[in-house]
């Protein structure tokens, strides 16, 4: 009986030793390739012309759609958000599994207080066990109508996607454009109890396309 017990303790120790060496090896491997990406997101009013009219849209860094984030699985993102707009804002990293960083998830009043006008907040999280294209967007009222962009997660260096390498890759973001301030559209709907006004155009990468009026003007920005 005693011999059996000693044996199994011994085996357990051996398994434990093997596991810890494996863990040490894998964390060493990811330390050598994982990168930290620092980004500044300035939420601000920007003149955007669509459907022949120029509006003061809320954007990130004056870009609409906002910047595309490109990372590798295992990388860490540090995003400093400064709010220069006149609305409260938060940013949500849609689809990112916030394994030990729930407070970086972004929904306002759920995982954080909103970032006030003039305020700032730094999101820090590590992409872990994920590959593919996701998106980020404002998670505060209807700012998400113009405050959004793509997150492209490439496989960890030295790994490939589970399909043959494509000839090229491009990001396609579908959205909607209101010929109005989207924040007014939702607050009017809440006030009157009616449904919100429907959008004036569907967009691909922020552009209404050839079937809407003034489509060529939109390309000017
Ligand atoms: C704006 O954010 C502040 C601080 O996070 C919060 O106290 C306030 O209620 C928010 N205002 C609105 C309209 O959500
Ligand atoms: C919603 O649509 C109605 C009818 O076209 C219009 O009068 C109103 O100004 C619109 N609201 C906003 C916030 O654009
Ligand atoms: Cu989302």
mmCIF file of N, CA, C and O in Angstrom, residues 29-84:
data_model
loop_
_atom_site.group_PDB
_atom_site.id
_atom_site.type_symbol
_atom_site.label_atom_id
_atom_site.label_comp_id
_atom_site.label_asym_id
_atom_site.label_seq_id
_atom_site.Cartn_x
_atom_site.Cartn_y
_atom_site.Cartn_z
ATOM 1 N N UNK A 29 8.835 31.064 -25.635
ATOM 2 C CA UNK A 29 8.623 31.203 -27.077
ATOM 3 C C UNK A 29 7.755 32.419 -27.369
ATOM 4 O O UNK A 29 8.048 33.192 -28.274
ATOM 5 N N UNK A 30 6.669 32.615 -26.557
ATOM 6 C CA UNK A 30 5.788 33.730 -26.900
ATOM 7 C C UNK A 30 6.440 35.055 -26.505
ATOM 8 O O UNK A 30 6.197 36.072 -27.124
ATOM 9 N N UNK A 31 7.303 35.022 -25.488
ATOM 10 C CA UNK A 31 8.006 36.260 -25.123
ATOM 11 C C UNK A 31 8.881 36.737 -26.261
ATOM 12 O O UNK A 31 9.058 37.927 -26.456
ATOM 13 N N UNK A 32 9.420 35.795 -27.014
ATOM 14 C CA UNK A 32 10.355 36.211 -28.047
ATOM 15 C C UNK A 32 9.649 36.813 -29.255
ATOM 16 O O UNK A 32 10.229 37.596 -29.966
ATOM 17 N N UNK A 33 8.357 36.444 -29.506
ATOM 18 C CA UNK A 33 7.710 36.965 -30.702
ATOM 19 C C UNK A 33 6.624 37.994 -30.399
ATOM 20 O O UNK A 33 6.340 38.824 -31.242
ATOM 21 N N UNK A 34 5.998 37.931 -29.215
ATOM 22 C CA UNK A 34 4.865 38.830 -28.957
ATOM 23 C C UNK A 34 5.329 40.281 -28.890
ATOM 24 O O UNK A 34 6.394 40.578 -28.369
ATOM 25 N N UNK A 35 4.509 41.159 -29.469
ATOM 26 C CA UNK A 35 4.842 42.578 -29.491
ATOM 27 C C UNK A 35 3.797 43.374 -28.711
ATOM 28 O O UNK A 35 2.694 42.898 -28.489
ATOM 29 N N UNK A 36 4.163 44.563 -28.331
ATOM 30 C CA UNK A 36 3.200 45.484 -27.717
ATOM 31 C C UNK A 36 2.983 46.630 -28.696
ATOM 32 O O UNK A 36 3.940 47.223 -29.189
ATOM 33 N N UNK A 37 1.724 46.876 -29.024
ATOM 34 C CA UNK A 37 1.386 47.936 -29.976
ATOM 35 C C UNK A 37 0.782 49.110 -29.210
ATOM 36 O O UNK A 37 -0.225 48.933 -28.526
ATOM 37 N N UNK A 38 1.392 50.259 -29.326
ATOM 38 C CA UNK A 38 0.846 51.468 -28.691
ATOM 39 C C UNK A 38 0.120 52.304 -29.727
ATOM 40 O O UNK A 38 0.647 52.525 -30.822
ATOM 41 N N UNK A 39 -1.083 52.740 -29.399
ATOM 42 C CA UNK A 39 -1.828 53.597 -30.330
ATOM 43 C C UNK A 39 -2.462 54.737 -29.562
ATOM 44 O O UNK A 39 -2.889 54.563 -28.425
ATOM 45 N N UNK A 40 -2.540 55.895 -30.215
ATOM 46 C CA UNK A 40 -3.294 57.016 -29.663
ATOM 47 C C UNK A 40 -4.571 57.148 -30.457
ATOM 48 O O UNK A 40 -4.536 57.253 -31.686
ATOM 49 N N UNK A 41 -5.691 57.106 -29.773
ATOM 50 C CA UNK A 41 -6.995 57.334 -30.407
ATOM 51 C C UNK A 41 -7.522 58.679 -29.895
ATOM 52 O O UNK A 41 -7.824 58.807 -28.711
ATOM 53 N N UNK A 42 -7.615 59.653 -30.781
ATOM 54 C CA UNK A 42 -8.191 60.928 -30.378
ATOM 55 C C UNK A 42 -9.610 60.999 -30.949
ATOM 56 O O UNK A 42 -9.796 61.017 -32.169
ATOM 57 N N UNK A 43 -10.576 60.980 -30.055
ATOM 58 C CA UNK A 43 -11.983 61.059 -30.463
ATOM 59 C C UNK A 43 -12.297 62.536 -30.644
ATOM 60 O O UNK A 43 -12.121 63.328 -29.708
ATOM 61 N N UNK A 44 -12.697 62.912 -31.861
ATOM 62 C CA UNK A 44 -12.813 64.333 -32.185
ATOM 63 C C UNK A 44 -13.849 64.570 -33.272
ATOM 64 O O UNK A 44 -14.207 63.653 -34.010
ATOM 65 N N UNK A 45 -14.278 65.843 -33.360
ATOM 66 C CA UNK A 45 -15.189 66.222 -34.437
ATOM 67 C C UNK A 45 -14.384 66.397 -35.718
ATOM 68 O O UNK A 45 -13.307 66.991 -35.691
ATOM 69 N N UNK A 46 -14.919 65.873 -36.823
ATOM 70 C CA UNK A 46 -14.209 65.930 -38.103
ATOM 71 C C UNK A 46 -15.229 66.209 -39.198
ATOM 72 O O UNK A 46 -16.317 65.637 -39.178
ATOM 73 N N UNK A 47 -14.871 67.063 -40.152
ATOM 74 C CA UNK A 47 -15.786 67.322 -41.270
ATOM 75 C C UNK A 47 -15.741 66.142 -42.242
ATOM 76 O O UNK A 47 -14.669 65.795 -42.737
ATOM 77 N N UNK A 48 -16.894 65.530 -42.457
ATOM 78 C CA UNK A 48 -16.981 64.393 -43.379
ATOM 79 C C UNK A 48 -18.081 64.705 -44.387
ATOM 80 O O UNK A 48 -19.197 65.064 -44.000
ATOM 81 N N UNK A 49 -17.756 64.586 -45.684
ATOM 82 C CA UNK A 49 -18.743 64.869 -46.727
ATOM 83 C C UNK A 49 -19.267 63.566 -47.324
ATOM 84 O O UNK A 49 -18.487 62.732 -47.800
ATOM 85 N N UNK A 50 -20.574 63.391 -47.245
ATOM 86 C CA UNK A 50 -21.233 62.238 -47.874
ATOM 87 C C UNK A 50 -22.575 62.732 -48.409
ATOM 88 O O UNK A 50 -23.185 63.615 -47.799
ATOM 89 N N UNK A 51 -23.050 62.159 -49.498
ATOM 90 C CA UNK A 51 -24.354 62.499 -50.079
ATOM 91 C C UNK A 51 -24.472 64.017 -50.297
ATOM 92 O O UNK A 51 -25.516 64.612 -50.025
ATOM 93 N N UNK A 52 -23.389 64.642 -50.751
ATOM 94 C CA UNK A 52 -23.359 66.074 -51.077
ATOM 95 C C UNK A 52 -23.433 67.004 -49.876
ATOM 96 O O UNK A 52 -23.616 68.211 -50.053
ATOM 97 N N UNK A 53 -23.355 66.466 -48.677
ATOM 98 C CA UNK A 53 -23.408 67.362 -47.518
ATOM 99 C C UNK A 53 -22.242 67.090 -46.583
ATOM 100 O O UNK A 53 -21.798 65.958 -46.446
ATOM 101 N N UNK A 54 -21.757 68.169 -45.953
ATOM 102 C CA UNK A 54 -20.646 68.022 -45.019
ATOM 103 C C UNK A 54 -21.183 68.078 -43.594
ATOM 104 O O UNK A 54 -21.952 68.974 -43.253
ATOM 105 N N UNK A 55 -20.810 67.097 -42.805
ATOM 106 C CA UNK A 55 -21.278 67.028 -41.422
ATOM 107 C C UNK A 55 -20.072 67.028 -40.486
ATOM 108 O O UNK A 55 -18.981 66.602 -40.866
ATOM 109 N N UNK A 56 -20.307 67.477 -39.264
ATOM 110 C CA UNK A 56 -19.282 67.345 -38.228
ATOM 111 C C UNK A 56 -19.481 65.997 -37.562
ATOM 112 O O UNK A 56 -20.284 65.862 -36.659
ATOM 113 N N UNK A 57 -18.766 65.001 -38.042
ATOM 114 C CA UNK A 57 -18.916 63.653 -37.490
ATOM 115 C C UNK A 57 -17.902 63.438 -36.384
ATOM 116 O O UNK A 57 -16.822 64.030 -36.402
ATOM 117 N N UNK A 58 -18.241 62.559 -35.458
ATOM 118 C CA UNK A 58 -17.265 62.178 -34.436
ATOM 119 C C UNK A 58 -16.439 61.021 -35.020
ATOM 120 O O UNK A 58 -17.008 60.025 -35.500
ATOM 121 N N UNK A 59 -15.122 61.179 -35.022
ATOM 122 C CA UNK A 59 -14.234 60.157 -35.595
ATOM 123 C C UNK A 59 -13.097 59.863 -34.623
ATOM 124 O O UNK A 59 -12.936 60.557 -33.618
ATOM 125 N N UNK A 60 -12.313 58.855 -34.953
ATOM 126 C CA UNK A 60 -11.043 58.629 -34.258
ATOM 127 C C UNK A 60 -9.930 59.126 -35.175
ATOM 128 O O UNK A 60 -9.860 58.728 -36.349
ATOM 129 N N UNK A 61 -9.118 60.024 -34.674
ATOM 130 C CA UNK A 61 -7.959 60.583 -35.391
ATOM 131 C C UNK A 61 -8.353 61.224 -36.722
ATOM 132 O O UNK A 61 -7.554 61.240 -37.663
ATOM 133 N N UNK A 62 -9.583 61.703 -36.832
ATOM 134 C CA UNK A 62 -10.018 62.358 -38.068
ATOM 135 C C UNK A 62 -10.253 61.384 -39.207
ATOM 136 O O UNK A 62 -10.447 61.804 -40.349
ATOM 137 N N UNK A 63 -10.237 60.087 -38.939
ATOM 138 C CA UNK A 63 -10.419 59.085 -40.001
ATOM 139 C C UNK A 63 -11.809 58.462 -39.924
ATOM 140 O O UNK A 63 -12.301 58.142 -38.848
ATOM 141 N N UNK A 64 -12.431 58.286 -41.072
ATOM 142 C CA UNK A 64 -13.722 57.607 -41.115
ATOM 143 C C UNK A 64 -13.763 56.641 -42.304
ATOM 144 O O UNK A 64 -13.656 57.089 -43.427
ATOM 145 N N UNK A 65 -13.887 55.304 -42.074
ATOM 146 C CA UNK A 65 -13.802 54.631 -40.765
ATOM 147 C C UNK A 65 -12.463 54.881 -40.075
ATOM 148 O O UNK A 65 -11.522 55.378 -40.692
ATOM 149 N N UNK A 66 -12.400 54.513 -38.817
ATOM 150 C CA UNK A 66 -11.199 54.761 -38.019
ATOM 151 C C UNK A 66 -10.051 53.843 -38.397
ATOM 152 O O UNK A 66 -10.188 52.979 -39.267
ATOM 153 N N UNK A 67 -8.903 54.027 -37.742
ATOM 154 C CA UNK A 67 -7.706 53.240 -38.070
ATOM 155 C C UNK A 67 -7.902 51.729 -37.913
ATOM 156 O O UNK A 67 -8.606 51.288 -37.015
ATOM 157 N N UNK A 68 -7.284 50.975 -38.829
ATOM 158 C CA UNK A 68 -7.270 49.508 -38.735
ATOM 159 C C UNK A 68 -6.109 49.105 -37.827
ATOM 160 O O UNK A 68 -4.990 49.566 -38.026
ATOM 161 N N UNK A 69 -6.399 48.265 -36.844
ATOM 162 C CA UNK A 69 -5.335 47.758 -35.957
ATOM 163 C C UNK A 69 -4.879 46.413 -36.490
ATOM 164 O O UNK A 69 -5.714 45.542 -36.735
ATOM 165 N N UNK A 70 -3.582 46.254 -36.724
ATOM 166 C CA UNK A 70 -3.053 44.960 -37.203
ATOM 167 C C UNK A 70 -2.126 44.393 -36.160
ATOM 168 O O UNK A 70 -1.151 45.046 -35.768
ATOM 169 N N UNK A 71 -2.422 43.188 -35.704
ATOM 170 C CA UNK A 71 -1.612 42.557 -34.656
ATOM 171 C C UNK A 71 -1.425 41.084 -34.987
ATOM 172 O O UNK A 71 -2.030 40.558 -35.919
ATOM 173 N N UNK A 72 -0.597 40.425 -34.207
ATOM 174 C CA UNK A 72 -0.472 38.970 -34.266
ATOM 175 C C UNK A 72 -1.079 38.401 -32.990
ATOM 176 O O UNK A 72 -1.037 39.053 -31.948
ATOM 177 N N UNK A 73 -1.606 37.205 -33.111
ATOM 178 C CA UNK A 73 -2.099 36.492 -31.941
ATOM 179 C C UNK A 73 -0.993 36.485 -30.879
ATOM 180 O O UNK A 73 0.160 36.212 -31.199
ATOM 181 N N UNK A 74 -1.330 36.811 -29.662
ATOM 182 C CA UNK A 74 -0.339 36.848 -28.579
ATOM 183 C C UNK A 74 0.176 38.248 -28.278
ATOM 184 O O UNK A 74 0.785 38.478 -27.235
ATOM 185 N N UNK A 75 -0.080 39.201 -29.199
ATOM 186 C CA UNK A 75 0.401 40.568 -28.983
ATOM 187 C C UNK A 75 -0.458 41.303 -27.953
ATOM 188 O O UNK A 75 -1.607 40.943 -27.706
ATOM 189 N N UNK A 76 0.114 42.358 -27.417
ATOM 190 C CA UNK A 76 -0.598 43.203 -26.459
ATOM 191 C C UNK A 76 -0.895 44.548 -27.104
ATOM 192 O O UNK A 76 -0.072 45.084 -27.848
ATOM 193 N N UNK A 77 -2.088 45.059 -26.850
ATOM 194 C CA UNK A 77 -2.481 46.374 -27.361
ATOM 195 C C UNK A 77 -2.586 47.352 -26.196
ATOM 196 O O UNK A 77 -3.162 47.017 -25.157
ATOM 197 N N UNK A 78 -1.997 48.510 -26.377
ATOM 198 C CA UNK A 78 -2.123 49.587 -25.389
ATOM 199 C C UNK A 78 -2.678 50.779 -26.157
ATOM 200 O O UNK A 78 -2.006 51.322 -27.039
ATOM 201 N N UNK A 79 -3.919 51.138 -25.885
ATOM 202 C CA UNK A 79 -4.554 52.204 -26.663
ATOM 203 C C UNK A 79 -4.949 53.349 -25.741
ATOM 204 O O UNK A 79 -5.781 53.189 -24.857
ATOM 205 N N UNK A 80 -4.307 54.483 -25.976
ATOM 206 C CA UNK A 80 -4.578 55.674 -25.164
ATOM 207 C C UNK A 80 -5.699 56.437 -25.860
ATOM 208 O O UNK A 80 -5.494 56.962 -26.951
ATOM 209 N N UNK A 81 -6.861 56.494 -25.242
ATOM 210 C CA UNK A 81 -7.998 57.204 -25.844
ATOM 211 C C UNK A 81 -8.124 58.570 -25.181
ATOM 212 O O UNK A 81 -8.194 58.661 -23.955
ATOM 213 N N UNK A 82 -8.116 59.608 -25.996
ATOM 214 C CA UNK A 82 -8.346 60.961 -25.497
ATOM 215 C C UNK A 82 -9.649 61.454 -26.090
ATOM 216 O O UNK A 82 -9.851 61.357 -27.305
ATOM 217 N N UNK A 83 -10.523 61.943 -25.257
ATOM 218 C CA UNK A 83 -11.831 62.375 -25.738
ATOM 219 C C UNK A 83 -11.869 63.883 -25.932
ATOM 220 O O UNK A 83 -11.970 64.648 -24.986
ATOM 221 N N UNK A 84 -11.787 64.294 -27.217
ATOM 222 C CA UNK A 84 -11.872 65.725 -27.524
ATOM 223 C C UNK A 84 -13.238 66.065 -28.106
ATOM 224 O O UNK A 84 -13.430 67.143 -28.678
#
